[in-house]
PDB file of C-alpha atoms in Angstrom:
ATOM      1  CA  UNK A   1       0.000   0.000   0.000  1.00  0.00           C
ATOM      2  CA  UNK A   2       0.941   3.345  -0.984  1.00  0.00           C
ATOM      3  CA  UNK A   3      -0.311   6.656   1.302  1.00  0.00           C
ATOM      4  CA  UNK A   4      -0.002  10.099  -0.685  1.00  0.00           C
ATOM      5  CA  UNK A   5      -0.420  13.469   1.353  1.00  0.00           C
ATOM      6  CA  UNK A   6      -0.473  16.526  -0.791  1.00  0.00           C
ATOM      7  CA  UNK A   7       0.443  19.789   0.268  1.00  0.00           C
ATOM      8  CA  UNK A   8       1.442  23.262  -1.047  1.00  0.00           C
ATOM      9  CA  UNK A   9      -2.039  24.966  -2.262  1.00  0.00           C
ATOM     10  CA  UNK A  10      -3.406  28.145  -1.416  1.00  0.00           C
ATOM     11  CA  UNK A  11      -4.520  31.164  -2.700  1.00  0.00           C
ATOM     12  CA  UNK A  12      -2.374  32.928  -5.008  1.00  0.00           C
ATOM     13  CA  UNK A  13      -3.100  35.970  -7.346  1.00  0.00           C
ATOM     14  CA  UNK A  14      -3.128  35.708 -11.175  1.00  0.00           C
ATOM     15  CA  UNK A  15       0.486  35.076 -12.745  1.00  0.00           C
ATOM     16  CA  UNK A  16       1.919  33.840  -9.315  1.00  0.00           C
ATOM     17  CA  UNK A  17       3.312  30.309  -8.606  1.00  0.00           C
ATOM     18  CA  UNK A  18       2.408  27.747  -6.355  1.00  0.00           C
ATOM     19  CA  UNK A  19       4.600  24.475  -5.850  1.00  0.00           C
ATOM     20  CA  UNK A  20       2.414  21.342  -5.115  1.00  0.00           C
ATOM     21  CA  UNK A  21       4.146  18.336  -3.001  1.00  0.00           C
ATOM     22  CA  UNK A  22       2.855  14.948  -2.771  1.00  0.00           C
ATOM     23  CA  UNK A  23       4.672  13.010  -0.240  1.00  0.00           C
ATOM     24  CA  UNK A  24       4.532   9.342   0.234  1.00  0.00           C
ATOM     25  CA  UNK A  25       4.660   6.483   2.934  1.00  0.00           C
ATOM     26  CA  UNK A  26       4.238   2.795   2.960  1.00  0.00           C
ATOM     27  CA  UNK A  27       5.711   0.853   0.128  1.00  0.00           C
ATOM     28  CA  UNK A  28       8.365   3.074  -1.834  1.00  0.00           C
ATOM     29  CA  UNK A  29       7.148   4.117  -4.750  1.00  0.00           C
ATOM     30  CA  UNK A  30      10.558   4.708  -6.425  1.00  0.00           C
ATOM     31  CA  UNK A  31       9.152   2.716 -10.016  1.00  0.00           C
ATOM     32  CA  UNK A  32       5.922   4.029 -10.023  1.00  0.00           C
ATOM     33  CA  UNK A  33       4.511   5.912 -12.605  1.00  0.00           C
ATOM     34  CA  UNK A  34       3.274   9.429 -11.070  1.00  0.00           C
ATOM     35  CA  UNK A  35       0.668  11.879 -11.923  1.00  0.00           C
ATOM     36  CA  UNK A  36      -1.212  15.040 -10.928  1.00  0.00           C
ATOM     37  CA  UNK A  37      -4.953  15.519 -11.738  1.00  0.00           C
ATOM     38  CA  UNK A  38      -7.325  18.364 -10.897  1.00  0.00           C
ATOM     39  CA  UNK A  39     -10.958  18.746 -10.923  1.00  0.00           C
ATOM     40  CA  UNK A  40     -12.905  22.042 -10.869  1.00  0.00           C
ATOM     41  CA  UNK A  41     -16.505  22.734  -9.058  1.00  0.00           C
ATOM     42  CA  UNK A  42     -18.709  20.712 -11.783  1.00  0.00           C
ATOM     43  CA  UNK A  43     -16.184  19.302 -13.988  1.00  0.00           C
ATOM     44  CA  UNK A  44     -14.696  15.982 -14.536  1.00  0.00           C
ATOM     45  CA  UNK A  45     -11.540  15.186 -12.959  1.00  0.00           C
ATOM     46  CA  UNK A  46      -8.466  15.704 -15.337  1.00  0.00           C
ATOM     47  CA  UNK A  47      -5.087  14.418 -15.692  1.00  0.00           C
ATOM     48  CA  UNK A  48      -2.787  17.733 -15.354  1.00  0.00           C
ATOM     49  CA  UNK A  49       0.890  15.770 -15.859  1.00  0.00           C
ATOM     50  CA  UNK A  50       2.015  13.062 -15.723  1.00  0.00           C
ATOM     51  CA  UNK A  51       5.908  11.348 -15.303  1.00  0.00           C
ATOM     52  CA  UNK A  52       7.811   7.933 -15.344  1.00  0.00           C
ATOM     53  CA  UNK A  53       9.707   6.646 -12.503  1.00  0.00           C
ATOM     54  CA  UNK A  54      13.063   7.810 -13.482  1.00  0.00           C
ATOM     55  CA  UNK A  55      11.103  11.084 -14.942  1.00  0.00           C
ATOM     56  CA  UNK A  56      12.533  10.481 -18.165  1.00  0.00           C
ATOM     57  CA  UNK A  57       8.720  10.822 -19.990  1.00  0.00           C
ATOM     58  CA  UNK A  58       6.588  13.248 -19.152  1.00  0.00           C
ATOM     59  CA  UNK A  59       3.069  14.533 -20.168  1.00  0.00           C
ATOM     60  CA  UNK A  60       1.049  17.329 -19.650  1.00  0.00           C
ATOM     61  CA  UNK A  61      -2.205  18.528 -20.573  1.00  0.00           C
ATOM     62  CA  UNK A  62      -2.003  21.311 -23.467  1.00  0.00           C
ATOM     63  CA  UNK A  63      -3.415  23.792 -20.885  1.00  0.00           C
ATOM     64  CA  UNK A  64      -0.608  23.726 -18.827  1.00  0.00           C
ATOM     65  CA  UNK A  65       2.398  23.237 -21.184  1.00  0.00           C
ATOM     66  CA  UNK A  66       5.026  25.781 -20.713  1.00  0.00           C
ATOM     67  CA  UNK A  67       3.642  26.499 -17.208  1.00  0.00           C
ATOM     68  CA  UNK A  68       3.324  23.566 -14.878  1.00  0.00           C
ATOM     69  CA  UNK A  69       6.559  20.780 -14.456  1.00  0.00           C
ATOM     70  CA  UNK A  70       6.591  17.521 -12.392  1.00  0.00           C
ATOM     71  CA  UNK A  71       8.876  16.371 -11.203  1.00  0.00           C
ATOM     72  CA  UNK A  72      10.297  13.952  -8.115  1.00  0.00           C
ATOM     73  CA  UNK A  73      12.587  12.968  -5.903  1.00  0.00           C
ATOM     74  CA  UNK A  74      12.981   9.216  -5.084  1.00  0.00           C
ATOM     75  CA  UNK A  75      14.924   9.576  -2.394  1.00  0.00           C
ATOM     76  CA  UNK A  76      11.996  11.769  -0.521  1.00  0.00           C
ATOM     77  CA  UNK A  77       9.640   9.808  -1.911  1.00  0.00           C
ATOM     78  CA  UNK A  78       7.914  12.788  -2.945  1.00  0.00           C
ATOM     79  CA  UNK A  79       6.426  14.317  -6.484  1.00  0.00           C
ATOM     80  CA  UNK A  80       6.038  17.960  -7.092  1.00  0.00           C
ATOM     81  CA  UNK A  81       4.286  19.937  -9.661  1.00  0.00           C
ATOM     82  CA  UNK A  82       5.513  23.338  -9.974  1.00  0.00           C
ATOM     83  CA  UNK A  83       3.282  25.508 -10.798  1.00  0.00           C
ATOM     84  CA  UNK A  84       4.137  28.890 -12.790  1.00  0.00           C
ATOM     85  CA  UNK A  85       1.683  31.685 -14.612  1.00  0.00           C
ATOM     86  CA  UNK A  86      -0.844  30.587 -12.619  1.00  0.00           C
ATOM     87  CA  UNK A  87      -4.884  31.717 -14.317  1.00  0.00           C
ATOM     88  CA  UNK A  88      -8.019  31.740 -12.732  1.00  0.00           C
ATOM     89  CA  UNK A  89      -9.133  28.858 -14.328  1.00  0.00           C
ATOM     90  CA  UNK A  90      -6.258  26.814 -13.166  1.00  0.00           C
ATOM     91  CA  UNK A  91      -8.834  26.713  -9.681  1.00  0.00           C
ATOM     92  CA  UNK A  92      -9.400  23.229  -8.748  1.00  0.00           C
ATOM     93  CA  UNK A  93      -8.522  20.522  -6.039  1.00  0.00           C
ATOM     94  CA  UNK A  94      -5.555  19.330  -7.385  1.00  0.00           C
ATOM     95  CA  UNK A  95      -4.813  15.337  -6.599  1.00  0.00           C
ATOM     96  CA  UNK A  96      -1.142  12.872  -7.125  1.00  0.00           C
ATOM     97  CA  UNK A  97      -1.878   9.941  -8.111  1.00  0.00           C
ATOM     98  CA  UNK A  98       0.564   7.014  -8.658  1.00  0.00           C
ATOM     99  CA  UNK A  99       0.393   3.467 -10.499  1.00  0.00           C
ATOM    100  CA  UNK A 100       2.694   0.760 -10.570  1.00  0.00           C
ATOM    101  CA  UNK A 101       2.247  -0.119 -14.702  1.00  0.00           C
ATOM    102  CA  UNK A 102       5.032   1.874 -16.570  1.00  0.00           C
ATOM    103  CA  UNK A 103       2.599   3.114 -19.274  1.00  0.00           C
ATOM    104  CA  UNK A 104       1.665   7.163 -19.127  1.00  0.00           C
ATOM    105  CA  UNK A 105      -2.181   7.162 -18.811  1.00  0.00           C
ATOM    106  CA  UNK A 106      -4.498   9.912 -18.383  1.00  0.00           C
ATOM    107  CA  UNK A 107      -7.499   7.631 -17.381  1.00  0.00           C
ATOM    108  CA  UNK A 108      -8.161   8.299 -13.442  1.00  0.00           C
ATOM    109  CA  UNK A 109      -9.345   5.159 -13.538  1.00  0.00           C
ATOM    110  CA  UNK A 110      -5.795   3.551 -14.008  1.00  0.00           C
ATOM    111  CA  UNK A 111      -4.208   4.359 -10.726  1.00  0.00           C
ATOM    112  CA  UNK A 112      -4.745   2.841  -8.056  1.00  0.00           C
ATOM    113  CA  UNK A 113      -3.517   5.541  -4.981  1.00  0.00           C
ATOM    114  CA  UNK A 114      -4.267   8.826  -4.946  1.00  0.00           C
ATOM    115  CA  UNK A 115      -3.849  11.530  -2.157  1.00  0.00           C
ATOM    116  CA  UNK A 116      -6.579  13.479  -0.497  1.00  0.00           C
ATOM    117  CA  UNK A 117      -6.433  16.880  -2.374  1.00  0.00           C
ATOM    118  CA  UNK A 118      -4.891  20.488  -2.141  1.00  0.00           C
ATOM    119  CA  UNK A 119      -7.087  23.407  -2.865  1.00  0.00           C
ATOM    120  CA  UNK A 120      -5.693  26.027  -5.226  1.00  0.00           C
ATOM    121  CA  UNK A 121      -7.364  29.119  -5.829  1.00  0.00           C
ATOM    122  CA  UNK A 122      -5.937  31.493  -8.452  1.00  0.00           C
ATOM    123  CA  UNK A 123      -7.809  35.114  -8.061  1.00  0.00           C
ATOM    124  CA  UNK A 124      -7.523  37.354 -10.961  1.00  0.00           C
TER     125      UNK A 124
END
């Protein structure tokens, strides 16, 4: 078993930067395949980024290109997702999620842990 805790959100004004953490416990999760999704008030929950174990691959969601990077750090056993140029929409509860397959999948329904949430909230 894997146990995420996210931390890092907040309110921040438009343009500013936030850094998400996602820090986990349990079984190391050194070769597992990490992600970040968000969901907004009334909207479905959406894969942000996404990165292999060794970080190597890396996705993210056209919305964020150029502005958001994930990353990790094995050794913490933690995954970030800075967060730069922040908009309003970018508002959400932002989740990590993690998988042990090595594929880079956008479907939620594809990993199995996931932490409790951070709130962001981007004011313009």
């Amino acid at each position: 078993q894997v146990q995420l805790v996210e931390s890092g959100g907040g309110l921040v004004q438009a343009g500013g930067s936030l850094r998400l953490s996602c820090a986990a416990s349990g079984r190391t999760f050194t070769f597992y395949t990490k992600a970040w999704f968000r969901q907004a008030p009334g909207k479905e929950r959406e894969c942000v980024a996404i990165s292999s174990w060794n970080g190597i691959s890396t996705y993210y969601t056209d919305s964020v290109k150029g502005r958001f990077t994930i990353s990790s750090d094995n050794a913490k056993n933690t995954v970030y997702l800075q967060m730069n140029s922040l908009k309003p929409e970018d508002t959400a509860i932002y989740y990590c999620a993690v998988k042990s397959a090595s594929r880079l999948t956008t479907d939620r329904e594809d990993y199995g842990y996931w932490g409790q949430g951070t709130q962001v909230t981007v004011s313009s």
